[in-house]
XYZ file of C-alpha atoms in Angstrom:
751
model
C -14.973 18.325 -22.210
C -11.437 18.073 -23.660
C -11.224 21.850 -23.830
C -11.754 24.528 -21.181
C -15.000 26.465 -21.357
C -15.062 29.012 -24.200
C -14.075 32.493 -22.966
C -14.724 35.954 -24.405
C -12.824 39.182 -23.812
C -15.234 42.017 -23.046
C -14.838 45.743 -22.632
C -17.015 48.018 -20.499
C -16.587 51.711 -21.302
C -18.401 54.561 -19.600
C -18.238 57.849 -17.774
C -16.710 58.151 -14.314
C -20.076 59.074 -12.881
C -21.552 55.593 -13.425
C -18.379 53.705 -12.484
C -19.481 52.917 -8.875
C -22.803 51.500 -10.124
C -21.044 49.478 -12.830
C -18.557 48.082 -10.304
C -21.318 47.092 -7.890
C -23.357 45.451 -10.668
C -20.398 43.502 -12.072
C -19.411 42.434 -8.556
C -22.895 41.062 -7.843
C -22.848 39.119 -11.127
C -19.480 37.515 -10.241
C -18.782 36.805 -13.914
C -15.915 38.990 -15.095
C -12.303 37.963 -14.600
C -10.796 41.455 -14.669
C -7.726 42.242 -16.742
C -5.054 44.526 -15.284
C -4.405 47.716 -17.218
C -0.658 48.185 -17.673
C -0.684 51.941 -18.250
C 0.360 51.715 -21.912
C -2.406 53.816 -23.494
C -1.715 57.472 -24.065
C -3.960 59.646 -21.941
C -5.167 56.792 -19.713
C -3.901 56.013 -16.209
C -4.750 53.330 -13.693
C -7.701 54.411 -11.589
C -7.570 55.328 -7.921
C -9.452 53.538 -5.148
C -12.892 54.953 -4.514
C -13.690 57.067 -1.496
C -13.798 55.089 1.752
C -11.367 52.357 0.627
C -8.797 53.095 3.366
C -11.441 53.268 6.057
C -12.996 49.967 4.962
C -9.551 48.310 4.813
C -8.721 49.438 8.346
C -12.005 48.104 9.705
C -11.488 44.837 7.812
C -8.091 44.411 9.479
C -9.753 45.070 12.847
C -12.472 42.499 12.248
C -10.025 39.823 11.133
C -7.856 40.487 14.179
C -10.907 40.017 16.402
C -11.793 36.779 14.593
C -8.257 35.533 15.146
C -8.389 36.365 18.855
C -11.771 34.683 19.248
C -10.718 31.778 16.984
C -13.797 32.102 14.790
C -14.401 29.794 11.843
C -16.525 30.520 8.782
C -19.163 27.911 9.644
C -20.105 29.515 12.986
C -22.736 31.936 11.681
C -26.119 32.049 10.038
C -26.913 34.448 7.165
C -28.503 37.711 8.183
C -28.430 41.482 7.816
C -26.434 44.276 9.448
C -28.106 47.074 11.387
C -27.293 50.701 10.717
C -25.378 51.007 13.993
C -23.022 48.099 13.225
C -19.926 50.326 13.439
C -20.704 51.330 17.042
C -21.310 47.711 17.937
C -18.011 46.709 16.293
C -16.139 49.336 18.288
C -17.660 48.094 21.535
C -16.635 44.524 20.732
C -13.138 45.647 19.747
C -12.630 47.541 23.004
C -13.948 44.706 25.132
C -12.000 41.942 23.368
C -8.756 43.917 23.258
C -8.984 44.741 26.977
C -9.574 41.073 27.795
C -6.811 39.939 25.463
C -4.346 42.454 26.925
C -5.251 41.372 30.459
C -4.830 37.738 29.469
C -1.398 38.551 28.057
C -0.337 40.249 31.297
C -1.579 37.332 33.381
C 0.177 34.820 31.140
C 3.435 36.753 31.558
C 3.081 36.721 35.359
C 2.062 33.050 35.306
C 5.142 32.208 33.274
C 7.326 33.977 35.857
C 5.615 32.109 38.711
C 6.150 28.773 36.946
C 9.802 29.599 36.437
C 10.175 30.407 40.160
C 8.507 27.108 41.095
C 10.873 25.259 38.777
C 13.860 27.076 40.292
C 12.931 26.348 43.910
C 12.169 22.650 43.340
C 15.830 21.542 43.701
C 16.111 23.365 47.042
C 13.085 21.495 48.367
C 15.042 18.270 47.841
C 17.813 19.547 50.111
C 15.410 20.188 52.989
C 17.345 23.333 54.048
C 15.670 26.668 54.648
C 16.444 29.105 51.862
C 17.705 31.829 54.225
C 20.460 29.462 55.381
C 21.889 29.218 51.875
C 22.960 32.834 51.465
C 24.071 35.981 53.313
C 27.377 34.710 54.770
C 30.575 36.769 54.905
C 33.103 34.107 55.906
C 31.902 31.166 53.830
C 30.670 30.674 50.278
C 27.577 28.605 49.457
C 26.846 27.112 46.072
C 23.847 24.937 45.146
C 23.599 22.960 41.942
C 23.413 19.599 40.288
C 26.361 17.439 39.310
C 28.306 14.245 40.159
C 29.030 14.353 43.910
C 32.349 12.481 43.742
C 33.779 14.797 41.081
C 32.487 17.885 42.879
C 34.086 16.903 46.208
C 37.336 15.916 44.546
C 37.563 19.216 42.671
C 36.831 21.354 45.740
C 39.224 19.371 47.917
C 42.005 19.817 45.377
C 41.514 23.572 45.192
C 44.100 25.757 46.961
C 41.472 28.489 47.312
C 39.285 26.379 49.631
C 40.444 25.906 53.219
C 37.556 23.670 54.318
C 34.221 22.609 52.890
C 31.102 20.558 53.583
C 28.530 19.135 51.163
C 24.842 18.464 51.688
C 22.793 16.411 49.268
C 19.175 15.746 48.510
C 18.337 13.666 45.446
C 20.591 14.906 42.627
C 21.073 18.344 44.255
C 24.330 19.239 45.980
C 24.911 22.173 48.356
C 28.563 23.113 48.929
C 29.568 25.253 51.900
C 33.239 26.270 51.705
C 35.566 28.413 53.719
C 37.926 30.215 51.342
C 41.656 30.522 51.932
C 43.046 33.914 52.954
C 44.371 34.712 49.462
C 41.414 33.168 47.569
C 39.555 34.906 44.757
C 35.952 36.086 45.071
C 34.331 32.820 43.848
C 36.541 29.984 45.045
C 33.922 27.253 44.603
C 33.165 28.296 41.018
C 36.866 28.350 40.243
C 37.321 24.913 41.754
C 34.503 23.409 39.681
C 35.923 24.496 36.339
C 35.991 21.363 34.228
C 33.257 19.631 36.245
C 29.830 19.255 34.659
C 27.865 21.199 37.238
C 24.573 23.119 36.846
C 24.320 26.048 39.258
C 20.984 27.123 40.770
C 20.188 30.659 41.908
C 19.070 30.788 45.557
C 15.601 32.430 45.745
C 15.555 35.677 47.702
C 13.234 34.726 50.554
C 13.441 33.801 54.239
C 10.793 31.088 53.878
C 11.398 27.406 53.735
C 11.335 25.904 50.239
C 8.044 24.171 50.993
C 6.364 27.359 52.204
C 7.778 29.330 49.273
C 6.446 26.742 46.799
C 3.052 26.746 48.519
C 2.858 30.517 48.187
C 3.849 30.364 44.513
C 1.397 27.578 43.775
C -1.382 29.540 45.442
C -0.598 32.500 43.199
C -0.385 30.121 40.237
C -3.920 28.887 40.910
C -5.208 32.454 41.228
C -3.704 33.401 37.880
C -5.015 30.283 36.175
C -8.453 31.011 37.593
C -8.314 34.545 36.189
C -7.317 33.188 32.771
C -10.240 30.751 32.879
C -12.595 33.636 33.657
C -11.209 35.680 30.761
C -11.461 32.684 28.404
C -15.045 32.124 29.484
C -15.859 35.769 28.831
C -14.205 35.612 25.403
C -16.113 32.403 24.647
C -19.340 34.176 25.571
C -18.451 37.040 23.214
C -17.624 34.539 20.500
C -20.961 32.775 20.887
C -22.891 36.047 20.954
C -21.034 37.996 18.291
C -19.752 35.330 15.867
C -22.497 35.845 13.312
C -22.181 39.608 13.534
C -18.391 39.623 13.041
C -18.515 37.250 10.084
C -21.219 39.350 8.465
C -19.185 42.513 8.990
C -16.073 40.847 7.554
C -17.968 39.725 4.467
C -19.532 43.152 3.921
C -16.201 44.946 4.395
C -14.471 42.478 2.061
C -17.021 43.337 -0.617
C -16.610 47.060 0.054
C -12.812 46.822 -0.247
C -12.999 44.755 -3.437
C -15.352 47.249 -5.043
C -13.440 50.297 -3.808
C -10.121 48.984 -5.153
C -11.463 47.750 -8.506
C -10.543 51.000 -10.357
C -6.867 50.115 -9.827
C -7.334 47.594 -12.667
C -9.155 50.054 -14.962
C -7.855 52.470 -17.578
C -9.215 55.889 -16.639
C -9.182 59.536 -17.627
C -10.640 62.425 -15.679
C -14.095 61.668 -17.070
C -14.069 58.115 -18.479
C -13.042 54.595 -17.677
C -12.391 51.393 -19.623
C -12.587 48.018 -17.872
C -11.756 44.757 -19.611
C -11.979 41.160 -18.569
C -12.823 37.598 -19.520
C -16.211 35.918 -19.126
C -17.646 32.593 -20.274
C -18.932 33.248 -23.789
C -22.348 31.874 -22.889
C -22.720 34.568 -20.203
C -22.082 37.597 -22.440
C -25.748 38.377 -23.093
C -26.538 38.221 -19.370
C -23.735 40.668 -18.618
C -25.021 43.138 -21.234
C -28.636 42.874 -20.104
C -27.770 43.345 -16.411
C -25.613 46.416 -17.067
C -28.314 47.900 -19.300
C -30.832 47.462 -16.498
C -28.462 49.118 -14.021
C -27.162 52.142 -15.965
C -29.041 52.171 -19.252
C -27.034 53.570 -22.173
C -24.392 55.186 -19.979
C -21.942 52.383 -20.734
C -20.921 50.535 -23.859
C -20.326 46.798 -23.511
C -18.433 45.119 -26.328
C -17.254 41.573 -26.960
C -13.677 42.115 -28.114
C -12.677 38.551 -28.811
C -13.696 34.941 -28.502
C -10.472 33.219 -27.598
C -9.372 30.429 -29.889
C -7.975 27.060 -28.808
C -4.382 26.757 -29.940
C -1.586 25.355 -27.811
C 0.869 27.767 -29.417
C -1.054 30.875 -28.403
C -4.672 31.705 -27.698
C -4.691 34.468 -30.314
C -2.921 32.679 -33.121
C -6.038 31.880 -35.088
C -7.575 35.336 -34.951
C -6.588 38.122 -37.288
C -3.820 40.420 -36.126
C -5.060 43.120 -33.823
C -3.575 46.576 -33.655
C -3.308 47.660 -30.085
C -4.253 51.311 -30.194
C -3.281 54.153 -27.951
C -6.587 55.678 -26.932
C -6.609 59.436 -26.887
C -7.780 61.340 -23.889
C -11.538 61.559 -23.568
C -13.419 64.798 -24.079
C -14.658 66.473 -20.954
C -18.348 65.802 -21.369
C -20.897 63.112 -20.667
C -19.957 61.284 -23.896
C -16.290 60.992 -22.928
C -16.352 57.241 -22.549
C -17.912 56.628 -25.954
C -15.437 59.011 -27.613
C -12.519 57.264 -25.978
C -13.761 53.908 -27.171
C -14.146 55.163 -30.735
C -10.609 56.503 -30.749
C -9.157 53.045 -30.183
C -7.779 51.521 -33.362
C -9.807 48.435 -34.171
C -9.386 45.319 -36.301
C -12.208 42.841 -36.701
C -11.395 39.349 -35.464
C -13.165 36.014 -35.462
C -15.974 36.667 -32.995
C -14.833 40.008 -31.623
C -13.404 43.330 -32.570
C -10.569 44.657 -30.438
C -7.808 43.165 -28.347
C -6.489 45.759 -25.929
C -5.163 44.716 -22.530
C -2.824 41.893 -23.444
C -3.528 38.850 -21.270
C -4.384 35.215 -21.794
C -7.868 33.905 -21.052
C -8.360 32.233 -17.664
C -9.386 28.612 -17.443
C -12.672 27.027 -16.421
C -12.259 23.263 -16.708
C -15.325 21.879 -18.444
C -15.651 18.202 -17.524
C -18.651 15.934 -16.877
C -19.617 15.651 -13.228
C -18.545 12.010 -13.221
C -14.917 12.999 -13.847
C -14.896 16.315 -11.947
C -13.033 14.901 -8.893
C -10.030 14.136 -11.093
C -9.563 17.824 -11.896
C -7.840 18.038 -8.504
C -5.159 15.563 -9.635
C -4.594 17.579 -12.801
C -4.340 20.835 -10.850
C -1.819 19.216 -8.495
C 0.590 19.354 -11.445
C -0.692 22.534 -13.034
C -3.995 23.839 -14.307
C -4.275 23.326 -18.091
C -3.697 26.324 -20.291
C -6.755 27.680 -22.022
C -5.112 26.756 -25.322
C -4.472 23.047 -24.636
C -6.394 19.865 -24.029
C -7.606 19.144 -20.516
C -6.308 15.658 -19.569
C -8.883 15.169 -16.790
C -11.045 12.732 -18.759
C -8.027 10.556 -19.592
C -6.929 10.588 -15.959
C -10.466 9.516 -15.030
C -10.320 6.628 -17.506
C -6.847 5.331 -16.631
C -5.899 6.188 -13.039
C -8.606 4.004 -11.384
C -7.802 1.264 -13.904
C -4.109 1.267 -12.988
C -4.874 1.464 -9.258
C -7.399 -1.358 -9.387
C -5.018 -3.513 -11.429
C -2.277 -3.132 -8.814
C -4.425 -3.808 -5.701
C -7.168 -6.040 -7.112
C -8.979 -7.144 -3.952
C -12.715 -7.000 -3.250
C -12.268 -6.397 0.489
C -9.823 -3.544 0.071
C -11.898 -2.079 -2.761
C -15.052 -1.907 -0.641
C -13.144 -0.160 2.165
C -11.633 2.345 -0.287
C -15.122 3.114 -1.613
C -16.501 3.542 1.908
C -13.675 5.916 2.870
C -14.155 7.828 -0.372
C -17.905 8.121 0.169
C -17.337 9.536 3.650
C -14.806 12.073 2.358
C -17.067 13.110 -0.509
C -20.223 13.572 1.559
C -19.184 14.415 5.108
C -16.200 16.757 4.696
C -16.714 20.424 3.867
C -13.366 20.886 2.116
C -13.804 20.841 -1.647
C -10.334 19.344 -2.125
C -11.001 16.510 0.355
C -14.386 15.864 -1.268
C -12.660 15.589 -4.666
C -10.147 13.128 -3.231
C -13.117 11.200 -1.907
C -14.520 10.977 -5.428
C -11.169 9.703 -6.695
C -11.092 7.127 -3.879
C -14.576 5.893 -4.817
C -13.531 5.238 -8.404
C -10.224 3.696 -7.346
C -12.093 1.450 -4.905
C -14.622 0.459 -7.566
C -11.923 -0.721 -9.963
C -10.064 -2.393 -7.100
C -13.266 -4.356 -6.429
C -13.732 -5.230 -10.115
C -10.176 -6.506 -10.414
C -10.670 -8.280 -7.101
C -13.387 -10.360 -8.754
C -11.084 -10.971 -11.738
C -8.393 -12.249 -9.363
C -10.965 -13.939 -7.121
C -9.525 -12.294 -3.980
C -10.995 -10.796 -0.838
C -8.457 -9.673 1.757
C -5.846 -11.823 0.046
C -7.961 -14.999 0.192
C -9.023 -16.757 -3.015
C -12.460 -17.754 -1.789
C -14.238 -15.568 -4.370
C -12.652 -17.485 -7.199
C -14.110 -20.715 -5.945
C -17.542 -19.273 -5.146
C -18.159 -16.843 -8.031
C -16.357 -18.278 -11.027
C -16.350 -22.007 -10.319
C -19.457 -22.739 -8.224
C -21.824 -20.057 -9.574
C -20.730 -19.378 -13.167
C -18.651 -22.457 -14.014
C -16.008 -20.348 -15.773
C -12.670 -22.048 -16.396
C -10.383 -19.124 -17.302
C -11.241 -16.999 -14.283
C -10.130 -16.123 -11.695
C -6.687 -15.071 -12.861
C -3.768 -15.900 -10.581
C -1.453 -13.179 -9.288
C 1.478 -15.533 -9.533
C 2.771 -15.844 -5.975
C 2.801 -19.644 -5.870
C 5.646 -21.551 -7.564
C 3.098 -23.397 -9.688
C 1.814 -20.089 -11.063
C 5.136 -18.330 -11.676
C 4.203 -17.800 -15.325
C 1.487 -15.403 -14.175
C 4.037 -13.207 -12.380
C 5.970 -12.691 -15.620
C 2.697 -12.416 -17.511
C 1.604 -9.433 -15.429
C 4.839 -7.699 -16.368
C 3.986 -8.220 -20.035
C 0.447 -6.923 -19.418
C 1.966 -3.854 -17.738
C 4.174 -3.229 -20.759
C 1.188 -3.486 -23.119
C -0.739 -1.042 -20.925
C 2.189 1.342 -21.191
C 2.296 1.060 -24.986
C -1.421 1.852 -25.247
C -1.229 4.673 -22.696
C 1.742 6.371 -24.354
C 0.175 5.987 -27.790
C -2.830 7.925 -26.510
C -0.470 10.652 -25.314
C 1.309 10.860 -28.676
C -2.013 10.871 -30.558
C -3.252 13.760 -28.401
C -0.016 15.605 -29.162
C -0.586 14.896 -32.878
C -4.097 16.310 -32.637
C -2.878 19.442 -30.880
C -0.156 20.010 -33.493
C -2.630 19.794 -36.353
C -3.386 23.440 -35.642
C 0.048 24.182 -37.104
C -0.516 22.029 -40.141
C -0.445 18.365 -41.042
C 3.280 18.449 -41.788
C 4.135 19.758 -38.336
C 1.905 17.154 -36.702
C 3.375 14.312 -38.784
C 7.001 15.187 -38.173
C 6.760 16.355 -34.582
C 4.246 13.861 -33.179
C 3.791 11.215 -35.862
C 7.492 10.368 -35.655
C 7.062 9.256 -32.020
C 3.966 7.209 -32.888
C 5.922 5.400 -35.617
C 8.917 4.805 -33.343
C 7.070 3.440 -30.324
C 4.892 1.085 -32.347
C 7.666 0.037 -34.712
C 10.135 -0.892 -31.981
C 7.600 -2.701 -29.797
C 6.092 -4.693 -32.659
C 9.652 -5.702 -33.467
C 10.296 -6.691 -29.833
C 7.233 -8.954 -29.949
C 8.145 -10.291 -33.420
C 9.918 -13.511 -34.368
C 13.087 -11.742 -35.531
C 15.978 -12.606 -33.179
C 13.502 -14.625 -31.085
C 16.290 -16.685 -29.575
C 17.857 -13.650 -27.909
C 14.582 -12.360 -26.450
C 12.942 -13.519 -23.195
C 10.729 -16.570 -23.729
C 7.826 -15.110 -21.734
C 7.258 -12.521 -24.488
C 6.019 -15.373 -26.667
C 4.571 -17.752 -24.079
C 2.430 -15.363 -22.025
C -0.407 -15.371 -24.584
C 0.269 -18.792 -26.096
C -2.470 -21.431 -25.990
C -0.794 -23.101 -23.007
C 0.261 -19.828 -21.332
C -1.281 -17.947 -18.428
C -3.427 -15.854 -20.812
C -4.294 -18.370 -23.555
C -5.349 -16.334 -26.590
C -3.044 -18.135 -29.036
C -0.568 -15.299 -29.673
C 3.054 -16.418 -29.940
C 4.563 -13.303 -31.476
C 4.332 -11.266 -34.666
C 5.876 -12.673 -37.833
C 9.132 -11.170 -39.094
C 7.554 -9.368 -42.079
C 10.986 -9.369 -43.754
C 11.354 -6.815 -46.565
C 14.929 -7.493 -47.698
C 18.382 -8.324 -46.366
C 21.217 -5.843 -46.578
C 23.924 -6.873 -49.079
C 26.914 -8.670 -47.621
C 29.301 -5.881 -48.628
C 27.664 -3.326 -46.317
C 29.684 -3.082 -43.065
C 27.946 -4.185 -39.860
C 24.569 -4.599 -41.608
C 25.670 -7.108 -44.266
C 23.125 -9.941 -44.393
C 20.907 -8.360 -41.703
C 17.217 -8.660 -42.645
C 15.249 -5.403 -42.567
C 11.732 -6.090 -41.360
C 8.617 -3.897 -41.579
C 8.578 -2.996 -37.841
C 12.225 -1.866 -37.954
C 11.538 0.150 -41.104
C 8.628 1.882 -39.373
C 10.883 2.710 -36.427
C 13.645 4.034 -38.709
C 11.192 6.194 -40.668
C 9.992 7.723 -37.413
C 13.596 8.269 -36.293
C 14.476 10.086 -39.527
C 11.333 12.232 -39.305
C 12.244 13.193 -35.732
C 15.779 14.077 -36.827
C 14.444 16.307 -39.588
C 11.956 18.149 -37.351
C 13.716 18.154 -33.958
C 17.374 17.005 -34.250
C 18.001 17.746 -30.562
C 15.344 15.213 -29.538
C 17.227 12.343 -31.219
C 19.051 11.776 -27.923
C 15.645 11.006 -26.374
C 14.603 8.490 -29.030
C 15.190 5.593 -26.635
C 12.351 6.958 -24.500
C 9.972 4.857 -26.592
C 11.509 1.820 -24.884
C 12.516 3.243 -21.503
C 9.178 4.948 -20.812
C 7.265 1.766 -21.559
C 9.448 -0.206 -19.167
C 8.406 2.252 -16.449
C 4.972 0.657 -16.531
C 6.368 -2.643 -15.236
C 6.174 -1.005 -11.813
C 2.437 -1.801 -11.970
C 3.154 -5.521 -12.138
C 5.761 -5.158 -9.396
C 3.326 -3.385 -7.055
C 0.657 -5.996 -7.828
C 2.993 -8.793 -6.705
C 4.305 -6.841 -3.706
C 0.865 -6.031 -2.308
C -0.394 -9.551 -2.969
C 2.699 -10.891 -1.210
C 2.100 -8.722 1.860
C -1.529 -9.849 2.141
C -0.368 -13.446 1.611
C 2.104 -13.209 4.522
C -0.521 -11.715 6.855
C -2.962 -14.511 6.058
C -0.210 -17.133 6.257
C 0.683 -16.074 9.786
C -2.910 -16.317 10.954
C -4.441 -19.187 8.987
C -1.365 -21.175 8.086
C -1.003 -22.806 4.675
C 0.077 -25.938 2.886
C 1.408 -26.771 -0.557
C -0.385 -29.550 -2.413
C 1.372 -32.053 -4.707
C 0.759 -29.746 -7.706
C 2.654 -26.877 -6.077
C -0.423 -24.787 -5.258
C -0.802 -23.065 -1.904
C -3.950 -23.349 0.202
C -4.724 -21.545 3.442
C -5.811 -23.674 6.389
C -9.042 -21.734 6.809
C -11.344 -24.683 7.411
C -8.907 -27.482 8.245
C -6.389 -28.311 10.930
C -2.744 -28.887 9.881
C -3.311 -32.632 10.452
C -5.753 -32.585 7.532
C -2.860 -32.243 5.067
C -1.189 -35.543 5.985
C -4.528 -37.349 6.208
C -5.754 -36.115 2.826
C -2.571 -36.000 0.727
C -0.176 -38.269 2.561
C 3.463 -37.427 1.884
C 2.694 -35.532 -1.338
C 1.870 -32.253 0.451
C 3.730 -30.057 2.896
C 2.524 -27.740 5.644
C 4.264 -24.421 5.105
C 3.133 -22.928 8.426
C 0.582 -24.287 10.865
C -0.855 -20.826 11.614
C -1.527 -18.928 14.836
C -5.192 -19.777 14.431
C -4.404 -23.404 15.208
C -1.844 -22.817 17.984
C -3.939 -22.251 21.101
C -6.012 -19.459 22.604
C -3.171 -17.012 23.268
C -1.808 -17.466 19.752
C -5.316 -17.056 18.326
C -5.779 -13.695 20.082
C -2.336 -12.498 18.997
C -3.021 -13.758 15.504
C -6.262 -11.778 15.270
C -4.333 -8.623 16.164
C -1.740 -9.412 13.488
C -4.481 -10.185 10.965
C -6.337 -6.901 11.495
C -3.271 -4.665 11.803
C -1.576 -6.416 8.901
C -4.448 -5.794 6.513
C -4.719 -2.181 7.719
C -1.044 -1.726 6.819
C -1.569 -3.306 3.393
C -4.613 -1.084 2.893
C -2.614 2.050 3.752
C 0.399 1.050 1.687
C -1.954 0.471 -1.216
C -2.535 4.217 -1.291
C 1.107 5.188 -0.867
C 2.448 2.650 -3.372
C -0.261 1.887 -5.927
C -1.683 5.406 -5.716
C 1.659 7.166 -6.037
C 2.896 4.858 -8.776
C -0.290 5.345 -10.795
C -0.030 9.114 -10.370
C 3.635 9.017 -11.359
C 2.863 7.165 -14.579
C 0.201 9.741 -15.404
C 2.326 12.783 -14.580
C 5.779 11.732 -15.753
C 5.161 9.324 -18.627
C 1.739 10.311 -20.001
C 1.425 14.077 -19.443
C 4.908 14.770 -20.800
C 3.811 13.642 -24.238
C 1.251 16.389 -24.819
C 0.622 18.487 -21.708
C 2.340 21.652 -20.443
C -0.068 23.288 -17.986
C 0.372 26.725 -16.481
C -3.117 28.079 -17.076
C -4.568 30.914 -15.012
C -7.501 30.107 -12.768
C -10.763 31.847 -13.567
C -11.383 34.161 -10.608
C -14.366 36.393 -11.335
C -14.663 39.767 -9.663
C -17.254 39.179 -6.969
C -17.983 37.400 -3.709
C -20.553 34.740 -2.963
C -22.427 35.974 0.080
C -22.584 33.367 2.829
C -23.267 35.431 5.924
C -24.913 38.635 4.737
C -27.816 39.754 2.667
C -27.806 42.952 0.617
C -28.904 45.935 2.629
């Protein structure tokens, strides 16, 4: 499960006469990820599409165009068969749909013009003047538009080209009638309005009143819309009647085109062909048996190679292979076999010949329980065939990080419910995978919710589960929002750092394991150096050396009286020796075992990868990145706290602990504690009916916001730690997806 599924390179060699049968058989199996022939063998060329490829492609384009016009989706058909006269039926549908679509286009164009005319005449209706009165004059100019009346009148009055004028208004529309001066230009009103913000309207060419003109246009508008509705109804009827047929035709033509164009990937001569590709090793025998049943001994099937797992190259651990230059095949029925024999061969581990040079595709091989997390890995990049698949580690850590940051039973149950819906009710494979991730994230959110004793930000579970039912003293753990529990807030930062140390160690160990394929020395110097550095420096940070200059919470978090009382107050110094006083800078400085381990790792890194010395501080910086988990934990808890505070109200008892006023009125605080407690906020719940209703809205919407931000903050931060901090230690990605030659029939049956 840490490696992709084992793949084998296979070769199928035969005469051109059986090539169509071989292609059809391999297509039905849907097993072989075909390799592309690059034309490098002497005497062999890329094959040509089989007869009928162009015709099938043209019909496929036609069918897909019809599906687009009818807005068909793949789930609108039942499986079935195609009749012999399907081409005639397709042509009838094409003609009918295209005629309707063309007519609809013409009507839409006319409807758009009618709508534009209605929009243009609307301002004239506001004026209340017949349209024929606004044009056709020889001695006066008329201009209709929209602009500030005062500025328009002032500009026209100031113009020397206008002898007299009158304005008429209706709403924001202004009509200007002006008598030009004897020596005026052709458009005196336009000239006068230069500099005024004025929108001019064209006067419609009609003798009707604006109202009558609009009525006529609206009548035509309704007629056109009615025609469009009729066409849409007819197209909908065609869609309902012919959906299954069109989807079946598309599927059959897709298969025909795939099969007809397959020879483009083959190496061919006039009489022979060679096809190569990758298949899961476990499926090799089935491929051979099926081809034998289809064409007997007319083809030779050979397993060329079983690809090795090596991050530095899939072929590194097989013997060198001479890539031959196959000679041209003889012109007889045995041409394919002769061509195969003429290839130069070298026996490898599990195969015989490597010819077309390509890397094996990837089939991620993970247990079903972790399958949904493959989507998160692929979001970065599919793993190479030659490297470890990090899916299982993402499955083990991502929900843990997410649950740690949210930690609330109420939110966790909702996340699981949403995930279950996505996984079971949505057809999209990607959405279903995200649903699986959400289920696991919600499960760990619920588990941590019990650890924190929280449900929707309230600590009632702690009292009920741990105290009343189980009588456990150490649980629930506090998130550290209250002043009395501030040590917990710093403690969660320390926990986050420890999680980062463990997580990054796993990454370095995986890198060490991968580099073992190049020898123990390479693994020790390239990967072991980082393991020594990260552990050496962080053991030193948690050690007693220079304790006075380090934050106290490093040593109090796990002390017997600390928030996590396991009795740990720091590692001892483990002093080895002190540098002599005469050594500059280091004179008298004690060298401890953790520092020595770090220095050994640093020297090893410098010997193996001197350039990476500038990144040696990553062993500290990358770990600090994990403190974002503690920060998100406090931020989300704080948001839920504020929402509950606004609704329930809260008080602080004499010990500094906060309590929500869920079951008591604010007056309870003074009666029970006297002056030793303080009401922080009385709460909308206790402030009257109107406040109660508003408070309920705030309570529901507030928790919905926290729930959503949990995904965008906790989810993104957890993913970032996986991608940026963890994956970078051992993972490159860039693998090719396994895409076997074939099509799963959904709408058609063989005929």
